[in-house]
Amino acid sequence: TSLSLRGNDIGAAGAASVISALERNSVLISLDLSHNDIGAAGAASVSSALEHNSVLTSLNLTYNNIGAAGALSVISALERNSVLISLDLSHNDIGDAGAASVSSALEHNSVLTSLNLLGNYIGAAGAASVSSALERNSVLTSLSLRGNDIGAAGAASVSSALEHNSVLTSLDLLGNDIGAAGAASVISALERNSILTYLDLRHNSIGNAGEISINALLKRNITRPVRRLALLSLMDEDYNREEGVLRLTNVLDLVFQSEYIISRMYDYV
């Protein structure tokens, strides 16, 4: 039921051969085609299979150089596919154009629960597209936008989505240069979002100002209905760890005196 062809340089032709079998296969539920340089042509073959296959639930296309065109092919098939729940498109250079295609699919797809867009250069514009879809999507629970240089503007778009989305529980924003302003946007949205349980803000040049915003939120959260909020953040070179640990200790003192659980908040603790 599971097949991995990771790192075999099968290219577009090899992908076409494998994928053609998927249209007739009724048992395979997980397929890993990562690191195979299938390109946009191979992605087109994948798209055709997704439109006909009714059992595959997990697909990994990491590092395949599919670009925006390939992303459009794969994502368009999702509008007609009713079984795939996990899709990994990381490191495929889909850009903001590819992100726009993803946005369209998220608005129509009703089954995909996990999407990885790590390292795709989608920028602030791409983040805005994906975030817009999140405001209307009611099934996606896990999203990675790690390493996409979305900046503070992209973080503001994400913030708006978090205020309206009621299903996303895991969000990875590591390495996006959102700065203290972007962190403040995201954190402020969490005051109105009671669903998100995992948030990664590491390597975002947040600095002490951003850390103060996070600690302020944590203090307010412990007076709210019980929920598990995991924050991993603040491994920036410009961060004053001694001061941060002291403030974090004060927060933990409050947490331990309450019924609330906040874990894995900072990975240097």
Coordinates of N, CA, C and O in Angstrom, one line a residue, residues 155-246:
A155 N 3.0 37.9 6.7 CA 2.6 37.5 8.1 C 1.3 38.2 8.4 O 0.4 37.6 9.0
A156 N 1.1 39.4 7.9 CA -0.2 40.1 8.1 C -1.3 39.4 7.4 O -2.4 39.3 7.9
S157 N -1.1 38.9 6.2 CA -2.1 38.1 5.5 C -2.4 36.8 6.3 O -3.6 36.5 6.4
V158 N -1.4 36.2 6.8 CA -1.6 34.9 7.6 C -2.4 35.3 8.8 O -3.3 34.5 9.2
S159 N -2.1 36.4 9.4 CA -2.9 36.8 10.6 C -4.4 37.0 10.3 O -5.2 36.5 11.1
S160 N -4.7 37.6 9.2 CA -6.1 37.8 8.8 C -6.8 36.4 8.7 O -7.9 36.2 9.1
A161 N -6.1 35.5 8.0 CA -6.6 34.1 7.8 C -6.9 33.4 9.2 O -7.9 32.8 9.4
L162 N -5.9 33.6 10.1 CA -6.1 32.9 11.4 C -7.3 33.4 12.2 O -7.9 32.7 13.0
E163 N -7.6 34.7 11.9 CA -8.8 35.3 12.6 C -10.1 34.7 12.2 O -11.1 34.7 12.9
H164 N -10.1 34.2 10.9 CA -11.4 33.6 10.3 C -11.4 32.1 10.2 O -12.4 31.5 10.2
N165 N -10.2 31.5 10.1 CA -10.1 30.0 10.0 C -10.5 29.3 11.3 O -10.0 29.7 12.3
S166 N -11.2 28.2 11.2 CA -11.6 27.5 12.4 C -11.2 26.0 12.4 O -11.7 25.2 13.2
V167 N -10.2 25.7 11.5 CA -9.8 24.3 11.5 C -8.3 24.0 11.5 O -7.9 23.0 12.0
L168 N -7.5 25.0 11.1 CA -6.1 24.8 11.0 C -5.5 24.7 12.4 O -5.7 25.6 13.3
T169 N -4.8 23.6 12.7 CA -4.2 23.4 14.0 C -2.7 23.5 14.0 O -2.1 23.7 15.1
S170 N -2.0 23.4 12.9 CA -0.6 23.4 12.8 C -0.1 24.4 11.7 O -0.5 24.3 10.6
L171 N 0.8 25.3 12.1 CA 1.3 26.3 11.1 C 2.8 26.5 11.3 O 3.2 26.9 12.4
D172 N 3.5 26.3 10.2 CA 5.0 26.4 10.3 C 5.4 27.7 9.4 O 5.2 27.7 8.2
L173 N 5.9 28.7 10.1 CA 6.4 29.9 9.5 C 7.9 30.1 9.7 O 8.4 31.2 9.5
L174 N 8.6 29.1 10.0 CA 10.0 29.2 10.3 C 10.8 29.8 9.1 O 10.5 29.6 7.9
G175 N 11.7 30.7 9.4 CA 12.6 31.2 8.3 C 11.9 32.1 7.3 O 12.1 31.9 6.1
N176 N 11.1 33.0 7.7 CA 10.4 33.9 6.7 C 10.7 35.4 6.9 O 10.0 36.2 6.2
D177 N 11.6 35.7 7.7 CA 12.0 37.1 7.9 C 10.8 38.0 8.2 O 10.7 39.1 7.6
I178 N 9.9 37.6 9.0 CA 8.7 38.4 9.3 C 9.0 39.5 10.4 O 8.3 40.4 10.5
G179 N 10.1 39.4 11.1 CA 10.5 40.4 12.0 C 9.5 40.5 13.2 O 8.5 39.8 13.3
A180 N 9.8 41.5 14.1 CA 8.9 41.7 15.2 C 7.5 42.2 14.8 O 6.5 41.7 15.4
A181 N 7.4 43.0 13.8 CA 6.1 43.4 13.3 C 5.2 42.3 12.8 O 4.1 42.2 13.1
G182 N 5.9 41.4 12.0 CA 5.1 40.2 11.6 C 4.7 39.3 12.7 O 3.6 38.7 12.7
A183 N 5.6 39.1 13.6 CA 5.3 38.3 14.8 C 4.1 38.8 15.6 O 3.2 38.1 16.0
A184 N 4.1 40.1 15.7 CA 3.0 40.8 16.4 C 1.7 40.6 15.7 O 0.7 40.4 16.4
S185 N 1.7 40.6 14.4 CA 0.5 40.4 13.6 C -0.1 39.0 13.9 O -1.2 38.8 14.2
V186 N 0.8 38.0 13.7 CA 0.4 36.6 13.9 C -0.1 36.4 15.4 O -1.1 35.8 15.6
I187 N 0.7 36.8 16.3 CA 0.4 36.6 17.7 C -0.9 37.3 18.1 O -1.8 36.7 18.8
S188 N -1.2 38.5 17.5 CA -2.4 39.2 17.9 C -3.6 38.4 17.4 O -4.7 38.4 18.0
A189 N -3.5 37.7 16.2 CA -4.6 36.9 15.7 C -4.9 35.7 16.6 O -6.1 35.3 16.6
L190 N -3.9 35.2 17.3 CA -4.1 34.1 18.1 C -5.0 34.4 19.3 O -5.6 33.5 19.9
E191 N -5.2 35.7 19.6 CA -6.1 36.1 20.7 C -7.5 35.8 20.3 O -8.4 35.7 21.2
R192 N -7.8 35.8 19.0 CA -9.1 35.5 18.5 C -9.3 34.1 17.9 O -10.4 33.7 17.5
N193 N -8.1 33.4 17.8 CA -8.2 32.0 17.2 C -8.0 31.1 18.4 O -7.0 31.1 19.1
S194 N -8.9 30.1 18.5 CA -8.8 29.1 19.6 C -8.5 27.7 19.1 O -8.7 26.8 19.9
I195 N -8.1 27.6 17.9 CA -8.0 26.3 17.2 C -6.5 25.9 17.1 O -6.1 24.8 17.3
L196 N -5.7 26.9 16.6 CA -4.3 26.6 16.4 C -3.5 26.1 17.6 O -3.6 26.7 18.7
T197 N -2.9 24.9 17.5 CA -2.2 24.4 18.6 C -0.6 24.3 18.4 O 0.1 24.0 19.4
Y198 N -0.2 24.4 17.2 CA 1.3 24.4 16.9 C 1.7 25.5 16.0 O 1.1 25.7 15.0
L199 N 2.6 26.3 16.5 CA 3.1 27.5 15.7 C 4.6 27.5 15.8 O 5.2 27.6 16.9
D200 N 5.3 27.6 14.6 CA 6.7 27.6 14.6 C 7.1 29.0 14.0 O 6.9 29.3 12.8
L201 N 7.8 29.8 14.8 CA 8.2 31.2 14.4 C 9.7 31.3 14.5 O 10.2 32.4 14.5
R202 N 10.4 30.2 14.5 CA 11.9 30.3 14.6 C 12.5 31.0 13.4 O 12.0 30.9 12.3
H203 N 13.7 31.5 13.7 CA 14.5 32.1 12.6 C 13.8 33.1 11.8 O 13.7 33.0 10.6
N204 N 13.2 34.1 12.5 CA 12.4 35.1 11.8 C 12.9 36.6 12.2 O 12.2 37.5 11.9
S205 N 14.1 36.7 12.8 CA 14.6 38.0 13.2 C 13.6 38.7 14.1 O 13.3 39.9 13.9
I206 N 12.9 38.0 15.0 CA 11.9 38.5 15.8 C 12.5 39.4 16.9 O 11.9 40.5 17.2
G207 N 13.6 39.0 17.5 CA 14.2 39.8 18.5 C 13.5 39.9 19.8 O 12.4 39.3 19.9
N208 N 13.9 40.8 20.7 CA 13.3 40.9 22.0 C 11.9 41.4 21.9 O 11.0 41.1 22.7
A209 N 11.7 42.4 20.9 CA 10.3 43.0 20.8 C 9.3 41.9 20.5 O 8.2 41.9 21.1
G210 N 9.6 41.0 19.6 CA 8.7 40.0 19.2 C 8.5 39.0 20.3 O 7.4 38.5 20.6
E211 N 9.6 38.7 21.0 CA 9.5 37.8 22.2 C 8.6 38.3 23.3 O 7.8 37.6 23.9
I212 N 8.6 39.6 23.5 CA 7.8 40.2 24.5 C 6.3 40.1 24.1 O 5.4 39.8 24.9
S213 N 6.0 40.3 22.8 CA 4.6 40.1 22.3 C 4.1 38.7 22.6 O 3.0 38.5 23.0
I214 N 5.0 37.7 22.3 CA 4.6 36.3 22.5 C 4.4 36.0 24.0 O 3.4 35.4 24.4
N215 N 5.3 36.5 24.9 CA 5.1 36.2 26.3 C 3.8 36.9 26.8 O 3.1 36.4 27.7
A216 N 3.5 38.1 26.3 CA 2.3 38.8 26.7 C 1.0 37.9 26.3 O 0.1 37.8 27.1
L217 N 1.1 37.3 25.1 CA 0.0 36.5 24.7 C -0.2 35.3 25.6 O -1.2 34.9 26.1
L218 N 1.0 34.6 26.0 CA 0.9 33.5 26.8 C 0.3 33.8 28.2 O -0.4 33.0 28.7
K219 N 0.6 34.9 28.7 CA 0.1 35.3 30.0 C -1.4 35.5 29.9 O -2.2 35.1 30.8
R220 N -1.9 36.0 28.8 CA -3.3 36.2 28.6 C -4.0 34.8 28.4 O -5.2 34.6 28.8
N221 N -3.3 34.0 27.6 CA -3.9 32.7 27.3 C -4.2 31.8 28.5 O -5.2 31.0 28.5
I222 N -3.5 31.9 29.5 CA -3.7 31.0 30.7 C -4.9 31.3 31.4 O -5.3 30.6 32.4
T223 N -5.6 32.4 31.1 CA -6.9 32.7 31.7 C -8.1 32.4 30.8 O -9.2 32.7 31.1
R224 N -7.8 31.7 29.7 CA -8.8 31.3 28.8 C -9.2 29.8 28.9 O -8.5 29.1 29.6
P225 N -10.2 29.4 28.1 CA -10.5 27.9 28.2 C -9.3 27.1 27.8 O -8.5 27.5 27.0
V226 N -9.3 25.9 28.4 CA -8.1 25.1 28.3 C -7.8 24.7 26.8 O -8.7 24.3 26.1
R227 N -6.6 24.9 26.4 CA -6.1 24.5 25.1 C -4.6 24.3 25.1 O -3.9 24.9 26.0
R228 N -4.1 23.5 24.3 CA -2.6 23.3 24.3 C -2.0 24.1 23.2 O -2.3 24.0 22.0
L229 N -1.2 25.1 23.5 CA -0.5 26.0 22.6 C 1.0 25.7 22.6 O 1.6 26.0 23.6
A230 N 1.5 25.3 21.5 CA 2.9 25.0 21.4 C 3.6 26.0 20.6 O 3.3 26.1 19.4
L231 N 4.5 26.8 21.1 CA 5.2 27.8 20.4 C 6.7 27.5 20.3 O 7.3 27.4 21.4
L232 N 7.2 27.4 19.1 CA 8.6 27.2 19.0 C 9.2 28.4 18.3 O 8.8 28.7 17.1
S233 N 10.1 29.1 18.9 CA 10.5 30.4 18.3 C 11.8 30.9 18.9 O 12.3 30.4 19.8
L234 N 12.2 32.0 18.3 CA 13.3 32.8 18.8 C 14.7 32.2 18.9 O 15.2 32.0 20.0
M235 N 15.2 31.8 17.8 CA 16.6 31.3 17.8 C 17.4 32.3 16.9 O 18.3 31.9 16.3
D236 N 17.1 33.5 16.9 CA 17.7 34.5 16.1 C 19.0 35.0 16.8 O 19.2 35.1 18.0
E237 N 20.0 35.4 15.9 CA 21.3 35.8 16.4 C 21.2 37.1 17.2 O 22.0 37.3 18.1
D238 N 20.2 37.9 16.9 CA 20.1 39.2 17.6 C 19.3 39.1 18.9 O 19.0 40.1 19.5
Y239 N 18.9 37.9 19.3 CA 18.1 37.7 20.4 C 18.9 37.7 21.7 O 19.9 36.9 21.8
N240 N 18.5 38.4 22.7 CA 19.1 38.4 24.0 C 18.6 37.3 24.9 O 17.5 37.4 25.5
R241 N 19.3 36.1 24.9 CA 18.7 34.9 25.5 C 18.6 35.1 27.0 O 17.6 34.5 27.6
E242 N 19.5 35.7 27.6 CA 19.5 35.8 29.1 C 18.2 36.5 29.5 O 17.5 36.1 30.4
E243 N 17.9 37.7 28.9 CA 16.7 38.4 29.2 C 15.5 37.6 28.9 O 14.5 37.6 29.6
G244 N 15.5 36.9 27.7 CA 14.4 36.1 27.2 C 14.0 35.0 28.2 O 12.9 34.7 28.5
V245 N 15.1 34.3 28.7 CA 14.9 33.2 29.6 C 14.2 33.6 30.9 O 13.4 33.0 31.4
L246 N 14.7 34.8 31.3 CA 14.1 35.4 32.6 C 12.6 35.6 32.4 O 11.8 35.3 33.3

